[in-house]
Short mmCIF file of C-alpha atoms in Angstrom, two decimals:
data_model
loop_
_atom_site.label_atom_id
_atom_site.label_comp_id
_atom_site.label_asym_id
_atom_site.label_seq_id
_atom_site.Cartn_x
_atom_site.Cartn_y
_atom_site.Cartn_z
CA UNK A 1 54.74 129.61 78.04
CA UNK A 2 54.48 128.62 74.29
CA UNK A 3 51.14 127.77 73.08
CA UNK A 4 50.11 124.27 71.94
CA UNK A 5 49.62 124.19 68.06
CA UNK A 6 50.97 121.91 65.19
CA UNK A 7 50.03 121.61 61.71
CA UNK A 8 47.57 118.37 60.90
CA UNK A 9 45.94 118.68 64.42
CA UNK A 10 42.74 119.70 64.92
CA UNK A 11 43.46 121.76 68.29
CA UNK A 12 45.72 122.13 70.93
CA UNK A 13 43.98 119.74 72.77
CA UNK A 14 45.47 117.26 71.05
CA UNK A 15 48.73 117.96 72.73
CA UNK A 16 47.03 117.68 76.31
CA UNK A 17 49.77 115.25 77.63
CA UNK A 18 52.14 118.01 77.14
CA UNK A 19 49.48 120.28 78.70
CA UNK A 20 48.78 117.76 81.52
CA UNK A 21 52.85 117.46 82.64
CA UNK A 22 53.43 121.41 83.62
CA UNK A 23 50.64 120.95 86.02
CA UNK A 24 47.79 122.97 84.46
CA UNK A 25 45.19 122.33 81.66
CA UNK A 26 45.53 125.85 79.76
CA UNK A 27 46.59 124.90 76.57
CA UNK A 28 50.25 125.84 77.07
CA UNK A 29 53.25 124.02 77.84
CA UNK A 30 55.47 125.74 80.69
CA UNK A 31 58.67 124.20 81.02
CA UNK A 32 61.76 126.28 80.57
CA UNK A 33 64.14 123.53 79.96
CA UNK A 34 64.45 121.90 76.71
CA UNK A 35 67.01 118.76 77.40
CA UNK A 36 70.01 120.49 75.29
CA UNK A 37 72.75 118.23 75.87
CA UNK A 38 71.37 115.28 76.84
CA UNK A 39 71.50 112.48 74.97
CA UNK A 40 68.24 110.11 74.35
CA UNK A 41 68.39 106.56 73.23
CA UNK A 42 65.27 105.15 71.72
CA UNK A 43 65.64 101.00 71.72
CA UNK A 44 62.70 100.78 69.36
CA UNK A 45 61.78 100.03 65.51
CA UNK A 46 64.24 102.98 64.30
CA UNK A 47 63.65 106.70 63.62
CA UNK A 48 62.54 108.46 60.28
CA UNK A 49 65.69 110.94 60.81
CA UNK A 50 64.14 113.36 58.21
CA UNK A 51 61.20 114.27 60.02
CA UNK A 52 61.45 118.04 60.46
CA UNK A 53 60.32 117.47 63.99
CA UNK A 54 63.55 116.15 65.01
CA UNK A 55 65.37 119.64 63.23
CA UNK A 56 68.10 117.14 62.39
CA UNK A 57 68.95 116.00 65.96
CA UNK A 58 67.88 112.29 65.48
CA UNK A 59 70.14 109.84 64.10
CA UNK A 60 70.29 105.86 63.70
CA UNK A 61 73.16 104.07 65.10
CA UNK A 62 72.40 100.63 65.79
CA UNK A 63 70.33 98.31 63.77
CA UNK A 64 69.93 94.22 64.84
CA UNK A 65 71.17 91.75 62.42
CA UNK A 66 67.59 90.49 62.27
CA UNK A 67 66.10 93.51 60.68
CA UNK A 68 69.49 94.78 58.71
CA UNK A 69 67.90 94.19 55.49
CA UNK A 70 64.50 96.34 56.15
CA UNK A 71 64.53 99.29 53.91
CA UNK A 72 63.22 102.05 56.06
CA UNK A 73 64.56 103.62 59.01
CA UNK A 74 61.15 102.52 60.67
CA UNK A 75 58.98 100.56 58.60
CA UNK A 76 56.22 100.43 61.86
CA UNK A 77 56.32 104.07 62.83
CA UNK A 78 56.41 103.09 66.43
CA UNK A 79 60.05 104.77 66.83
CA UNK A 80 59.37 107.75 65.42
CA UNK A 81 56.20 108.08 67.51
CA UNK A 82 58.17 107.72 70.75
CA UNK A 83 61.20 109.75 69.24
CA UNK A 84 58.60 112.62 68.78
CA UNK A 85 57.16 112.84 72.19
CA UNK A 86 60.58 113.01 73.65
CA UNK A 87 62.11 115.84 71.40
CA UNK A 88 59.82 116.79 68.41
CA UNK A 89 60.21 120.54 68.50
CA UNK A 90 56.12 120.54 68.74
CA UNK A 91 54.74 117.61 70.09
CA UNK A 92 58.16 116.61 72.29
CA UNK A 93 58.66 117.11 75.96
CA UNK A 94 62.39 117.95 75.79
CA UNK A 95 62.78 120.06 72.39
CA UNK A 96 66.58 120.02 71.86
CA UNK A 97 67.62 116.40 73.05
CA UNK A 98 69.99 114.41 70.76
CA UNK A 99 67.83 111.58 69.81
CA UNK A 100 69.80 108.09 68.75
CA UNK A 101 67.45 105.29 67.40
CA UNK A 102 68.48 101.50 67.87
CA UNK A 103 66.54 99.73 65.80
CA UNK A 104 65.23 95.71 67.18
CA UNK A 105 61.95 95.96 65.89
CA UNK A 106 60.71 94.55 62.21
CA UNK A 107 58.65 95.42 59.61
CA UNK A 108 56.37 92.70 61.11
CA UNK A 109 56.56 94.55 64.42
CA UNK A 110 58.58 91.66 66.21
CA UNK A 111 61.62 92.02 67.86
CA UNK A 112 63.60 89.62 70.38
CA UNK A 113 65.43 89.58 73.76
CA UNK A 114 68.45 88.75 71.96
CA UNK A 115 68.17 91.87 69.56
CA UNK A 116 67.44 93.88 72.85
CA UNK A 117 70.52 92.97 74.54
CA UNK A 118 72.66 93.13 71.83
CA UNK A 119 71.49 96.67 71.33
CA UNK A 120 71.98 97.52 75.50
CA UNK A 121 75.63 95.79 75.09
CA UNK A 122 76.39 98.60 72.46
CA UNK A 123 75.08 101.38 74.32
CA UNK A 124 77.57 100.05 77.14
CA UNK A 125 80.56 100.87 75.17
CA UNK A 126 78.83 103.75 73.12
CA UNK A 127 76.31 105.79 74.52
CA UNK A 128 77.42 109.38 75.42
CA UNK A 129 76.82 110.99 79.04
CA UNK A 130 74.29 112.37 80.09
CA UNK A 131 72.11 109.83 79.01
CA UNK A 132 68.69 108.49 79.25
CA UNK A 133 67.38 105.05 77.50
CA UNK A 134 63.77 104.27 76.26
CA UNK A 135 62.21 100.92 76.04
CA UNK A 136 58.73 101.12 74.65
CA UNK A 137 58.56 97.72 73.69
CA UNK A 138 54.85 96.73 74.68
CA UNK A 139 54.52 92.94 76.39
CA UNK A 140 56.73 92.58 79.19
CA UNK A 141 55.40 89.31 79.55
CA UNK A 142 57.44 88.39 76.34
CA UNK A 143 60.65 90.07 77.46
CA UNK A 144 61.03 87.62 80.93
CA UNK A 145 64.20 86.08 81.72
CA UNK A 146 67.39 87.37 83.62
CA UNK A 147 69.32 88.30 80.11
CA UNK A 148 67.55 91.75 79.77
CA UNK A 149 67.06 92.74 83.14
CA UNK A 150 71.12 92.15 83.62
CA UNK A 151 71.93 94.40 80.47
CA UNK A 152 69.54 97.15 82.28
CA UNK A 153 70.98 96.93 85.16
CA UNK A 154 74.36 97.24 84.03
CA UNK A 155 73.52 100.45 82.25
CA UNK A 156 71.70 101.71 85.14
CA UNK A 157 74.85 100.90 87.40
CA UNK A 158 76.83 102.66 84.70
CA UNK A 159 74.46 105.84 85.43
CA UNK A 160 72.32 105.78 82.22
CA UNK A 161 68.49 106.72 83.54
CA UNK A 162 66.75 103.54 82.16
CA UNK A 163 62.80 104.23 80.95
CA UNK A 164 60.61 101.29 80.92
CA UNK A 165 56.98 101.17 79.50
CA UNK A 166 54.99 99.03 81.85
CA UNK A 167 52.93 97.24 79.06
CA UNK A 168 49.20 97.13 78.20
CA UNK A 169 47.65 93.55 79.17
CA UNK A 170 45.65 95.59 82.18
CA UNK A 171 47.77 93.19 84.63
CA UNK A 172 49.98 93.29 87.58
CA UNK A 173 53.52 93.12 86.58
CA UNK A 174 55.93 93.84 89.48
CA UNK A 175 56.32 90.05 90.57
CA UNK A 176 59.98 90.00 91.64
CA UNK A 177 60.13 86.26 91.91
CA UNK A 178 60.20 86.37 87.99
CA UNK A 179 62.63 88.39 86.84
CA UNK A 180 61.62 91.02 83.70
CA UNK A 181 62.28 94.41 82.76
CA UNK A 182 60.07 96.45 85.42
CA UNK A 183 61.67 94.94 88.52
CA UNK A 184 65.22 95.93 87.61
CA UNK A 185 66.14 98.49 90.27
CA UNK A 186 66.91 102.33 89.56
CA UNK A 187 64.82 101.98 86.53
CA UNK A 188 62.12 103.88 85.71
CA UNK A 189 59.02 101.70 84.80
CA UNK A 190 55.74 104.02 83.78
CA UNK A 191 52.03 103.37 83.53
CA UNK A 192 49.52 104.80 80.97
CA UNK A 193 46.99 108.02 82.31
CA UNK A 194 43.45 108.26 80.40
CA UNK A 195 42.97 111.30 78.24
CA UNK A 196 40.79 113.97 80.54
CA UNK A 197 36.85 114.40 79.38
CA UNK A 198 35.86 117.40 77.71
CA UNK A 199 34.57 118.51 80.56
CA UNK A 200 37.61 118.08 82.72
CA UNK A 201 39.66 119.85 79.71
CA UNK A 202 36.94 123.20 80.12
CA UNK A 203 37.14 123.32 83.35
CA UNK A 204 41.47 122.47 84.24
CA UNK A 205 39.91 119.80 86.70
CA UNK A 206 41.93 116.83 85.29
CA UNK A 207 41.44 113.75 88.31
CA UNK A 208 44.56 111.61 86.67
CA UNK A 209 43.52 108.06 86.31
CA UNK A 210 45.03 104.95 85.12
CA UNK A 211 43.90 104.19 81.44
CA UNK A 212 42.15 100.77 81.76
CA UNK A 213 44.93 98.82 79.24
CA UNK A 214 47.54 100.11 81.47
CA UNK A 215 49.70 97.47 84.01
CA UNK A 216 49.87 98.63 87.10
CA UNK A 217 51.89 96.94 90.69
CA UNK A 218 54.17 98.44 92.99
CA UNK A 219 57.41 98.77 90.78
CA UNK A 220 55.21 100.64 88.34
CA UNK A 221 55.93 104.29 90.65
CA UNK A 222 55.74 106.83 87.36
CA UNK A 223 52.60 107.60 85.32
CA UNK A 224 51.97 109.84 82.29
CA UNK A 225 49.33 110.53 79.89
CA UNK A 226 49.02 107.73 77.30
CA UNK A 227 45.63 108.06 75.73
CA UNK A 228 45.15 110.01 72.26
CA UNK A 229 48.75 110.99 72.07
CA UNK A 230 49.89 112.84 68.97
CA UNK A 231 53.29 112.51 67.96
CA UNK A 232 55.72 112.06 64.67
CA UNK A 233 54.07 109.69 61.93
CA UNK A 234 55.94 107.72 59.60
CA UNK A 235 52.84 106.65 57.61
CA UNK A 236 52.00 109.96 55.46
CA UNK A 237 54.32 110.85 52.30
CA UNK A 238 54.58 114.44 51.22
CA UNK A 239 55.30 115.89 47.65
CA UNK A 240 58.85 115.25 48.06
CA UNK A 241 58.30 111.75 49.03
CA UNK A 242 59.17 111.90 52.46
CA UNK A 243 57.37 110.08 55.12
CA UNK A 244 55.85 112.90 57.54
CA UNK A 245 53.03 114.50 59.20
CA UNK A 246 51.67 113.20 62.97
CA UNK A 247 49.46 110.60 64.13
CA UNK A 248 47.49 109.56 67.50
CA UNK A 249 48.50 106.55 69.04
CA UNK A 250 48.13 105.25 72.47
CA UNK A 251 50.19 103.10 75.31
CA UNK A 252 52.45 102.75 77.93
CA UNK A 253 54.74 102.86 74.86
CA UNK A 254 53.45 106.42 74.49
CA UNK A 255 53.89 107.41 78.47
CA UNK A 256 57.18 106.26 78.83
CA UNK A 257 58.87 108.83 76.34
CA UNK A 258 57.14 111.75 78.32
CA UNK A 259 58.87 110.72 81.45
CA UNK A 260 62.16 110.38 79.24
CA UNK A 261 61.55 113.93 78.40
CA UNK A 262 61.08 114.88 81.85
CA UNK A 263 64.48 113.31 83.00
CA UNK A 264 66.51 115.09 80.25
CA UNK A 265 65.02 118.33 81.87
CA UNK A 266 66.82 117.50 84.97
CA UNK A 267 70.05 116.47 83.53
CA UNK A 268 70.17 119.51 81.32
CA UNK A 269 70.05 121.28 84.64
CA UNK A 270 72.62 118.99 86.32
CA UNK A 271 74.43 116.53 84.44
CA UNK A 272 75.62 114.75 87.16
CA UNK A 273 72.69 113.10 88.61
CA UNK A 274 72.47 109.59 89.39
CA UNK A 275 69.20 107.16 88.49
CA UNK A 276 68.50 107.33 92.14
CA UNK A 277 68.78 111.03 92.64
CA UNK A 278 66.54 111.36 89.73
CA UNK A 279 63.97 108.76 91.33
CA UNK A 280 63.98 110.86 94.58
CA UNK A 281 63.53 114.14 92.65
CA UNK A 282 60.32 112.66 90.93
CA UNK A 283 58.87 110.92 93.53
#
């Protein structure tokens, strides 16, 4: 078990999400698997591939037409934060995965259904198996309609494990009468768990509970830590002019990549597992 430490963090409790994943709050992260050989695709705002946390394992492979004139790899930092939680060498769940960024969110923190579908269609002909696709796109309400669910369903049928953040509107999101990302079969819709109190941390007596902001419903079958999640930042410039360091964020956007990392563990051990088989293992 590796002790949870990182520069720029005040204590190992800053990585409580990793600590909670292995079932015991002991300031250690106890998984032996690393996700090596698994390909995780982050459909988001891009990845700051120069960050040392990724150890050269991160590559941006797609940029939507609407954001091609933006200078930075990731000007919002959101995609970099998500990628770090999946596969950062210190802050990540699966510390040896291959990370691929698909940039559909612009510097104004906006994106569109058409850009998301364009990215997913790109993956339909370019993804390498075994594959996990992470979509931490925030508002599931603004992404309603059947175009995006059809694209996600096609990738799931091809064997990709699709992980979707449930959203942060504190509402039920599983109405099957209105097609949305959260109602696509054989995908992993993830809600956020709140951070344990200081007393719970001290006593190793964490009672998992939904973060107040997290969406919910019967389609939200997977839950992971999503409050005060430290990961890779794209906001601090070091002496060489590179954007580095770490920062804390919260949301179902931070919970989903933890599940993506766990799926990478399973796929490392058995690359032929289907999404439905993985669902049964994580149930």
